[in-house]
PDB file of C-alpha atoms in Angstrom:
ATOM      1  CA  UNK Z  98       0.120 -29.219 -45.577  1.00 47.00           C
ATOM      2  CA  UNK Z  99       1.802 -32.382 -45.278  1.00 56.00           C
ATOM      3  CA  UNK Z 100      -0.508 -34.480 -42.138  1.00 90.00           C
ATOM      4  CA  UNK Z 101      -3.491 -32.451 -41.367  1.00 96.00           C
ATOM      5  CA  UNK Z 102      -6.079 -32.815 -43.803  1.00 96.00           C
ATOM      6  CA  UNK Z 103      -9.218 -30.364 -43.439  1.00 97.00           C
ATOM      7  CA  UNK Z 104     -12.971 -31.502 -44.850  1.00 97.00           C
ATOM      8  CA  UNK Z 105     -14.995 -30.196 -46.644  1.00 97.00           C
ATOM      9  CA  UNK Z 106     -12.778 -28.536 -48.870  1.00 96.00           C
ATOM     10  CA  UNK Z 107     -15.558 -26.379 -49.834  1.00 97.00           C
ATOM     11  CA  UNK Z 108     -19.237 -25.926 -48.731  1.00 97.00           C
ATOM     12  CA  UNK Z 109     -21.605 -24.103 -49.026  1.00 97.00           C
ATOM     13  CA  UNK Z 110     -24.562 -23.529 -46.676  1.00 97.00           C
ATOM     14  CA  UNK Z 111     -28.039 -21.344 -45.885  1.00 97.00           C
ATOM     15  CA  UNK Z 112     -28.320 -18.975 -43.600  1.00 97.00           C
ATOM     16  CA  UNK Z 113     -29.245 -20.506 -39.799  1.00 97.00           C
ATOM     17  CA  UNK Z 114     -28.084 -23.705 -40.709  1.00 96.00           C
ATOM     18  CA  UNK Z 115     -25.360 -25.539 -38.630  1.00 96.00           C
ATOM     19  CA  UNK Z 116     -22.402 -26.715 -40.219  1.00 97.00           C
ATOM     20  CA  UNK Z 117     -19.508 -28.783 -38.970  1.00 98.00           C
ATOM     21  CA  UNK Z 118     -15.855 -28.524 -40.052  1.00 98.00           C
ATOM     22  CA  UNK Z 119     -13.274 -31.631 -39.647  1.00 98.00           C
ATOM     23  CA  UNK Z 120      -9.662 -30.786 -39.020  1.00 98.00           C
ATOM     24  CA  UNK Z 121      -7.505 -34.420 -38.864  1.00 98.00           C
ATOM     25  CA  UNK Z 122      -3.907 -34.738 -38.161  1.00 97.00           C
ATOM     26  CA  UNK Z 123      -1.827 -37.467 -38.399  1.00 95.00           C
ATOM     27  CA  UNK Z 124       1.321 -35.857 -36.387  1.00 93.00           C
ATOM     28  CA  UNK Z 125       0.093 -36.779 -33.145  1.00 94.00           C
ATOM     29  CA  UNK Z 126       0.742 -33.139 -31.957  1.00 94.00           C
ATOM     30  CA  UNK Z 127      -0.939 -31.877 -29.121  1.00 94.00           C
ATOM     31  CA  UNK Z 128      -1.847 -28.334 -30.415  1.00 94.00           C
ATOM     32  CA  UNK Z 129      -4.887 -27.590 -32.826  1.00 96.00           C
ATOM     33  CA  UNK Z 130      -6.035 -24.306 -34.107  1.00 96.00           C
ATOM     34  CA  UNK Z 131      -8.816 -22.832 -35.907  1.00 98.00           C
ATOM     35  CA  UNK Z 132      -8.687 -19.570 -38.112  1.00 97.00           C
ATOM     36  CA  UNK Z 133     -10.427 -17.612 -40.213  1.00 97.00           C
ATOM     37  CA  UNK Z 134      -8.697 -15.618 -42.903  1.00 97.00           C
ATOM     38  CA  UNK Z 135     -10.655 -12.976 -44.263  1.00 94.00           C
ATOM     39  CA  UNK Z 136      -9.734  -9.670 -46.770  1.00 87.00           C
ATOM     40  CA  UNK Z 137      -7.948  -7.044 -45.000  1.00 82.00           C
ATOM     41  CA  UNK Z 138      -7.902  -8.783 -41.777  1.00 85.00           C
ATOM     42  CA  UNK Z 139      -5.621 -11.644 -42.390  1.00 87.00           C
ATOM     43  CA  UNK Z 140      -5.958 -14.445 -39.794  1.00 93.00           C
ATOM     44  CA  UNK Z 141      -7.611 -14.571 -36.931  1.00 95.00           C
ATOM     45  CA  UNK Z 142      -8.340 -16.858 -34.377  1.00 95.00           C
ATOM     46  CA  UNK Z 143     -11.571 -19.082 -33.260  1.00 97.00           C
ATOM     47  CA  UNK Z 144     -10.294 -21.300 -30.796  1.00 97.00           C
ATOM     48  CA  UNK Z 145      -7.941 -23.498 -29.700  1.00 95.00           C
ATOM     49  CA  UNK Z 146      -6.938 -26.348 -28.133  1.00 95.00           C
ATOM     50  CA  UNK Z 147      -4.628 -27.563 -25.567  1.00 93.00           C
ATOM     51  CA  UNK Z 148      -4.897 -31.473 -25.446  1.00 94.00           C
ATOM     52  CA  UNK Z 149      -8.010 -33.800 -25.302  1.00 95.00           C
ATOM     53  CA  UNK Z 150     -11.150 -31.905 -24.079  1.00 93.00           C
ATOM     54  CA  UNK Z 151      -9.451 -28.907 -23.342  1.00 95.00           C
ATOM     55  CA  UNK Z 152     -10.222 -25.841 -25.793  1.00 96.00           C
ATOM     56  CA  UNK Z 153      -9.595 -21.862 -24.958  1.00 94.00           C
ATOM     57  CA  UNK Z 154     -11.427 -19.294 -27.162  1.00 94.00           C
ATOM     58  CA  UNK Z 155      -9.763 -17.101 -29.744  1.00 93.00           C
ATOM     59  CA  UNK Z 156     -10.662 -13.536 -30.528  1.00 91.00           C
ATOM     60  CA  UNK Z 157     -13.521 -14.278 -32.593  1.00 95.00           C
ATOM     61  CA  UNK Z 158     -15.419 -16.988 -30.856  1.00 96.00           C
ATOM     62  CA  UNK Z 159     -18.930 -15.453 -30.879  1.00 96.00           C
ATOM     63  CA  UNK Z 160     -20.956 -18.262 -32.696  1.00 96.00           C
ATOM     64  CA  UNK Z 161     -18.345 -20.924 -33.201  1.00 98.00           C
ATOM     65  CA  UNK Z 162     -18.172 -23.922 -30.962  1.00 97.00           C
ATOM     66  CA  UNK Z 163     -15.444 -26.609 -30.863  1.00 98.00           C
ATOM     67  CA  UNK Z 164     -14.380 -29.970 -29.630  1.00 97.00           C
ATOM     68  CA  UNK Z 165     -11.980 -32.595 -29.086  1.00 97.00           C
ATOM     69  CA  UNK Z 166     -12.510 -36.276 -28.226  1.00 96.00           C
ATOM     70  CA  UNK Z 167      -9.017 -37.458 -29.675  1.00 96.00           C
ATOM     71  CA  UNK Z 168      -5.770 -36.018 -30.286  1.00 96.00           C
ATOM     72  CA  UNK Z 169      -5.881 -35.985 -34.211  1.00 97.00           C
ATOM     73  CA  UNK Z 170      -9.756 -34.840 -34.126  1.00 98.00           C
ATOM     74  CA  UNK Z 171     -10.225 -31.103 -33.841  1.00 98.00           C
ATOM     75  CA  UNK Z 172     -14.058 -30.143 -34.832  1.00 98.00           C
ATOM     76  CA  UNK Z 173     -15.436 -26.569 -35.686  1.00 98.00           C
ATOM     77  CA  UNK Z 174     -19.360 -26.043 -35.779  1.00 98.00           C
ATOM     78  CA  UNK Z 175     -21.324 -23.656 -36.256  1.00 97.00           C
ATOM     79  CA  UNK Z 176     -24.577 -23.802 -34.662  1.00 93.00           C
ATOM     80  CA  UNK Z 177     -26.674 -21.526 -37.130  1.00 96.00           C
ATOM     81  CA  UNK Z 178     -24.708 -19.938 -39.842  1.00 97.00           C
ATOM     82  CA  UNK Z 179     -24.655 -16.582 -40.275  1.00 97.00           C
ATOM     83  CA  UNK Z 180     -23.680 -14.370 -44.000  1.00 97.00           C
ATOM     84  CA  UNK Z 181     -21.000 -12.736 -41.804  1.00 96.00           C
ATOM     85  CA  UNK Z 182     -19.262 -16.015 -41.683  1.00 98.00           C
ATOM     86  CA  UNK Z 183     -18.667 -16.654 -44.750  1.00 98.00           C
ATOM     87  CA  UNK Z 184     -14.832 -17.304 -45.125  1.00 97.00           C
ATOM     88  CA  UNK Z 185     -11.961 -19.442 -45.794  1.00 97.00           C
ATOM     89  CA  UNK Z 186     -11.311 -21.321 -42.479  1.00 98.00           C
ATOM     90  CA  UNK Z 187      -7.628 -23.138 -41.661  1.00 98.00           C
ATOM     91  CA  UNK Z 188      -6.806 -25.513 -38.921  1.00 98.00           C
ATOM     92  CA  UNK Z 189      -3.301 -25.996 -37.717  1.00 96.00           C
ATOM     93  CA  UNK Z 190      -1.493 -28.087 -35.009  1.00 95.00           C
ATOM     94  CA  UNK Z 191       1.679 -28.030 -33.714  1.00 93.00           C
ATOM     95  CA  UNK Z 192       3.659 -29.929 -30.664  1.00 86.00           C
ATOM     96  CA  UNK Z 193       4.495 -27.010 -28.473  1.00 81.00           C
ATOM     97  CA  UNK Z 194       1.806 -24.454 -29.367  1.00 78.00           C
ATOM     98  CA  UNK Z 195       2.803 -20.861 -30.033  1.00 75.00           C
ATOM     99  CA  UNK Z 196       6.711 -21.555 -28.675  1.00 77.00           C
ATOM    100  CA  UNK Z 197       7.263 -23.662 -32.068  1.00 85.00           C
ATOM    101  CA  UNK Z 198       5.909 -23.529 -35.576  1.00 90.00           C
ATOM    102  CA  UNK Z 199       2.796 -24.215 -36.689  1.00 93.00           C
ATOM    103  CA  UNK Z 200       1.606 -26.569 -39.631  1.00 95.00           C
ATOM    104  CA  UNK Z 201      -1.441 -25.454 -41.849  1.00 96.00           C
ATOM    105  CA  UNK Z 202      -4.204 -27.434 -43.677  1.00 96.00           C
ATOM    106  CA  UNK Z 203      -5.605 -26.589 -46.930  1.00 96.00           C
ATOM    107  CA  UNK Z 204      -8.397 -24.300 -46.222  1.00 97.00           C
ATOM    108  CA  UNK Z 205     -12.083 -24.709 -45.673  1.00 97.00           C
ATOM    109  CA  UNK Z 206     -13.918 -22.403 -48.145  1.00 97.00           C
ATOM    110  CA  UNK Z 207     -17.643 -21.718 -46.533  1.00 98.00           C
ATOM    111  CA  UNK Z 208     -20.040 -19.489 -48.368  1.00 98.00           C
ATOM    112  CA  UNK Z 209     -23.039 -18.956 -46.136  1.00 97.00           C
ATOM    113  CA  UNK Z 210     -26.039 -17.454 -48.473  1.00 96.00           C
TER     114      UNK Z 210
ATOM    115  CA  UNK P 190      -7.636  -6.452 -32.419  1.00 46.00           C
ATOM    116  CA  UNK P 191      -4.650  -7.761 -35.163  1.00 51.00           C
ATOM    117  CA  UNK P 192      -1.264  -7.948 -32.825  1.00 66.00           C
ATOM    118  CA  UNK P 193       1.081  -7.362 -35.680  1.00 72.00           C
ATOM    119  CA  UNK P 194       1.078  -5.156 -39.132  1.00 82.00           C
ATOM    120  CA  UNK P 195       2.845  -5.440 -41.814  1.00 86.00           C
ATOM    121  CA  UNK P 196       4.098  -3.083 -44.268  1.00 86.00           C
ATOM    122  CA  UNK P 197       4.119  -3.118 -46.839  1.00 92.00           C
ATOM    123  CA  UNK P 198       0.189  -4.565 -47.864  1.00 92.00           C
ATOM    124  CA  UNK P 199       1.748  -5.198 -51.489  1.00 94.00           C
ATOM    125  CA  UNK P 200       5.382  -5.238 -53.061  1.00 96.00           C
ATOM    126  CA  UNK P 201       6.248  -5.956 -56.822  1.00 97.00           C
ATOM    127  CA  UNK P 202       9.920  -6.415 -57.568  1.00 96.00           C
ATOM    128  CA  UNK P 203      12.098  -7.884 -60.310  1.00 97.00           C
ATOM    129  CA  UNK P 204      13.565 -11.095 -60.321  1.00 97.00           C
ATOM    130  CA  UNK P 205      16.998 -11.259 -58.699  1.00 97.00           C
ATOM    131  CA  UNK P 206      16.230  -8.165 -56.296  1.00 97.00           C
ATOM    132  CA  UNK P 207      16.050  -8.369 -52.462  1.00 97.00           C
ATOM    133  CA  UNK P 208      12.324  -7.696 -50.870  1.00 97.00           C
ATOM    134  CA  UNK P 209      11.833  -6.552 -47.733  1.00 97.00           C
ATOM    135  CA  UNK P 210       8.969  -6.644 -45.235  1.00 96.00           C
ATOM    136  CA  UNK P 211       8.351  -5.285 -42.052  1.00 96.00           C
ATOM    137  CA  UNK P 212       6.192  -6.325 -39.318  1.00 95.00           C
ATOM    138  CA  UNK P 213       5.178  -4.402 -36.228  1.00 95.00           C
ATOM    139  CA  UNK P 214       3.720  -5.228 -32.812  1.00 93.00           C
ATOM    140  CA  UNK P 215       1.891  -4.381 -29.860  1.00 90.00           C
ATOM    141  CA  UNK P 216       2.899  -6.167 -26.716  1.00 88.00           C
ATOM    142  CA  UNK P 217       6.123  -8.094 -25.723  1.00 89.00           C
ATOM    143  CA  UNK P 218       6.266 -11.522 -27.460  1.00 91.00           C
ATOM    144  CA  UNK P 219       7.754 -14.716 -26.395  1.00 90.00           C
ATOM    145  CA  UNK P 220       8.666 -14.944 -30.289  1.00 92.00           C
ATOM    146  CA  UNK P 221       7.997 -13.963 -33.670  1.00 94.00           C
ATOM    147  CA  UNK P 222       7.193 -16.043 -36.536  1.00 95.00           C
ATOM    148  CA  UNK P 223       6.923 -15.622 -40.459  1.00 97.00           C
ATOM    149  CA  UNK P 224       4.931 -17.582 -43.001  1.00 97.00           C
ATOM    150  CA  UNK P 225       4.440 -17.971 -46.438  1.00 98.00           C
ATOM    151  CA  UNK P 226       1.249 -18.390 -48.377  1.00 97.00           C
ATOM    152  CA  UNK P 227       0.788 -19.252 -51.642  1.00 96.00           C
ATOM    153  CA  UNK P 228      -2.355 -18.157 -53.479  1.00 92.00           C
ATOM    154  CA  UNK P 229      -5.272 -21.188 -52.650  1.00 89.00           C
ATOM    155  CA  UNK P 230      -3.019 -22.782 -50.099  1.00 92.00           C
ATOM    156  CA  UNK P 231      -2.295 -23.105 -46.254  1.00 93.00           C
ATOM    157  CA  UNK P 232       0.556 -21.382 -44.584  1.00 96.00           C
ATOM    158  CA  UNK P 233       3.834 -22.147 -44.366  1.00 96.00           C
ATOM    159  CA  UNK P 234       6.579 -21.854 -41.532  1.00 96.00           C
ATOM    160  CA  UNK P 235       9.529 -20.028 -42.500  1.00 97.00           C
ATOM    161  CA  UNK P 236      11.408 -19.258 -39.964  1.00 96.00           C
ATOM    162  CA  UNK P 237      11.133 -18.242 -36.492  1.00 95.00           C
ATOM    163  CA  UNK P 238      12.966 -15.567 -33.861  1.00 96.00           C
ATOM    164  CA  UNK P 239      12.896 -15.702 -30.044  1.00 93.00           C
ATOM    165  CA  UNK P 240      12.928 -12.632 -28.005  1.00 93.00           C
ATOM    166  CA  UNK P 241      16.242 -13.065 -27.078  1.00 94.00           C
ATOM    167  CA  UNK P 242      17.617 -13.170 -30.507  1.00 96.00           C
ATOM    168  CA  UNK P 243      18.047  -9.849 -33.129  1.00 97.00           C
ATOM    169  CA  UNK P 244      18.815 -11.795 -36.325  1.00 98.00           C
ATOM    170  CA  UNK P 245      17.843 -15.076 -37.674  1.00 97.00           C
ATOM    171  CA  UNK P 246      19.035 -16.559 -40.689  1.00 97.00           C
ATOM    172  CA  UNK P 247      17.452 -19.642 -43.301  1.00 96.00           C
ATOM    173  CA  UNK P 248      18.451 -19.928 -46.860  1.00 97.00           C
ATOM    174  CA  UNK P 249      17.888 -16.843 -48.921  1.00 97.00           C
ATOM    175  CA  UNK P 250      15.781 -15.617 -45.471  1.00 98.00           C
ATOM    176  CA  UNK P 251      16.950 -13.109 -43.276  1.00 98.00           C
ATOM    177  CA  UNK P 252      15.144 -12.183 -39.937  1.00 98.00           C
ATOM    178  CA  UNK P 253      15.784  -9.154 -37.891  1.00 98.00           C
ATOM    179  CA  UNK P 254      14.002  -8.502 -34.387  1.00 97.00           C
ATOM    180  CA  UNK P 255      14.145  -4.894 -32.410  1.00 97.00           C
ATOM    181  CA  UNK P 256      11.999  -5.415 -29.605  1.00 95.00           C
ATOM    182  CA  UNK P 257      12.469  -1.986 -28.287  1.00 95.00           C
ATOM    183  CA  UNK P 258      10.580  -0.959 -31.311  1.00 95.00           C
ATOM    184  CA  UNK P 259       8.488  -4.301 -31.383  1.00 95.00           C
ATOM    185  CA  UNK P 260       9.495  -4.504 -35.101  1.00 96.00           C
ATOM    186  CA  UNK P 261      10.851  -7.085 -36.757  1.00 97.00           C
ATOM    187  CA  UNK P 262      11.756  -7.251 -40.708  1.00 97.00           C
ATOM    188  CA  UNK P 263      11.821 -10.153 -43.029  1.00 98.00           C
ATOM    189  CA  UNK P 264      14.465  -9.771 -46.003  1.00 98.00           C
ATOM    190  CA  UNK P 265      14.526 -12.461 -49.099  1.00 98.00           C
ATOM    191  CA  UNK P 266      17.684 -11.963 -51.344  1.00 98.00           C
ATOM    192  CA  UNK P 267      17.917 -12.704 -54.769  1.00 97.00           C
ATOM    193  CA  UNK P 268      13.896 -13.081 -55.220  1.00 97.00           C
ATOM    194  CA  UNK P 269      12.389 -15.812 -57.589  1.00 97.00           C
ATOM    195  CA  UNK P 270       9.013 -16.358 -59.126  1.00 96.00           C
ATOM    196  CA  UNK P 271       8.307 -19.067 -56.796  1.00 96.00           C
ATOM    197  CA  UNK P 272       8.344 -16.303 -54.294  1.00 97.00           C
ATOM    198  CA  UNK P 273       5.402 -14.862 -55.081  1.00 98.00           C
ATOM    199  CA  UNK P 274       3.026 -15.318 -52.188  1.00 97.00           C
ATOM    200  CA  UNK P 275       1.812 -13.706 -49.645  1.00 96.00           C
ATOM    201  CA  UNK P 276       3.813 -13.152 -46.039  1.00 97.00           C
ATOM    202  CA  UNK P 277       2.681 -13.304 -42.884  1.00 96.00           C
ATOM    203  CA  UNK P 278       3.863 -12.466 -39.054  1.00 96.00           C
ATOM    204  CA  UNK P 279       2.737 -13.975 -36.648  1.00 94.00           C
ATOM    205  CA  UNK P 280       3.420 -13.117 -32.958  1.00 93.00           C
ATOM    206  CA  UNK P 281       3.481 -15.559 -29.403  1.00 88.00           C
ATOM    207  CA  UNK P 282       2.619 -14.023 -26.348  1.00 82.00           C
ATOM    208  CA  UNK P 283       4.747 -14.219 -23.567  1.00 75.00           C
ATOM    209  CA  UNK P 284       5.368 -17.992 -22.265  1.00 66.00           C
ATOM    210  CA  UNK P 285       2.206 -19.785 -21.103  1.00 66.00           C
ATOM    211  CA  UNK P 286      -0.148 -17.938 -23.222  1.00 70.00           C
ATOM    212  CA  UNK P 287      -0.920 -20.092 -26.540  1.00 80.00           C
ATOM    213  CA  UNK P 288      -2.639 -17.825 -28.862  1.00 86.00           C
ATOM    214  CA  UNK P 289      -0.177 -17.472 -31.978  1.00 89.00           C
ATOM    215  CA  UNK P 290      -1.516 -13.829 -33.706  1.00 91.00           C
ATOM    216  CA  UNK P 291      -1.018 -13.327 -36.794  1.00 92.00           C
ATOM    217  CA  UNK P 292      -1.393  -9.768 -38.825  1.00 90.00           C
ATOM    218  CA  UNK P 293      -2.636  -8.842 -41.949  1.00 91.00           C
ATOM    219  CA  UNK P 294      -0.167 -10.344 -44.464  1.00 93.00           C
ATOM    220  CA  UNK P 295       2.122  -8.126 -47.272  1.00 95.00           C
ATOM    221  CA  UNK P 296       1.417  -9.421 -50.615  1.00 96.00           C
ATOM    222  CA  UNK P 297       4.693 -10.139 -52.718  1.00 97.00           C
ATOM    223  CA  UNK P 298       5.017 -10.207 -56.402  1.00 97.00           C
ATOM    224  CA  UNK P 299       8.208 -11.316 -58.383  1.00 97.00           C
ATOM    225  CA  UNK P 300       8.077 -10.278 -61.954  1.00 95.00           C
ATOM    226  CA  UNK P 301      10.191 -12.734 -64.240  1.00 92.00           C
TER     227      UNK P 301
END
């Protein structure tokens, strides 16, 4: 977990409110990820992104929106909650993407009532 | 859609015995990662294995990779407690493409 440092830790929110996650790294790596890990379907992807500004969308980027004015910044909102996304949400970076290992945060745990 | 499955979802075993887990896939893979997560926690890299390569070695890891039968197996020898966690494979598309997949996890238990 060591250099990327996810807040909140845990939230938790009303339906059709929006709600912003923080993802910070310290490793300077160019790579940042946002999952979802959920029962039975392990981890999934939101989006990604590529550098400053540039984001690509995961398989399950239907209400999440994300950006990224500096390299150790990654942001995940979502622009009116839904029940369905309650979950425990991880960013990760890495320096090469998916050609090298990734490093995890701690876990975002959203409960959307 | 997950990209990879593994089997098995759960695995107890006693202390000092080997565990095995095996991961499949769906499409060819630039390489194939596995990760550790401890209950509460982030993941962890363990270890990864190109396309190129059929056995990968860390520690008390092994790594095997059959891409003919887009399978790959993860073996720990001479388990510990501290093992107990949860496993995970995770799968990179060919080169270019940046979306690391991961699939549904097997849960291992060590019991002292």
């Amino acid at each position: 977990d060591a250099g990327i440092t996810q807040s909140p830790r845990h939230k938790v929110t009303e339906t059709g409110t929006p709600v912003t996650l923080r993802c910070h790294q310290t490793e300077n790596h160019r790579y940042m990820y946002w999952y979802r890990q959920d029962p039975g379907h392990g981890l999934r992807l939101i989006h990604y992104s590529y550098g400053v500004k540039d984001t690509d969308k995961g398989e399950v980027s239907d209400g999440y929106s994300v950006s990224r004015s500096k390299t150790e910044d990654f942001l995940l909102t979502l622009e009116s909650a839904t029940s369905s996304q309650t979950s425990v949400y991880f960013c990760a970076s890495g320096d090469r993407g998916s050609d090298e290992k990734l490093f995890f945060g701690s876990g975002t745990q959203l409960s959307v009532l | 859609s997950q990209q990879g499955e593994e089997d098995p979802q759960a695995l107890s075993i006693q202390e000092g015995e080997n565990a095995t887990m095996n991961c499949s896939y769906k499409t060819s893979i630039n390489n194939l990662q596995w990760y550790r997560q401890n209950s509460g926690r982030g993941l962890v890299h363990l270890i990864l294995i190109r396309s190129n390569e059929r056995e990968k070695h860390s520690g008390r890891l092994r790594v095997t990779l059959d891409t003919s039968k887009k399978s790959s197996s993860l073996l720990i020898t001479a388990s510990r407690a501290a093992d107990t966690a949860s496993y995970f494979c995770a799968t990179a598309p060919n080169f270019g493409n940046e979306k690391l997949t991961f699939g549904t996890g097997t849960r291992l238990t060590i019991i002292p």
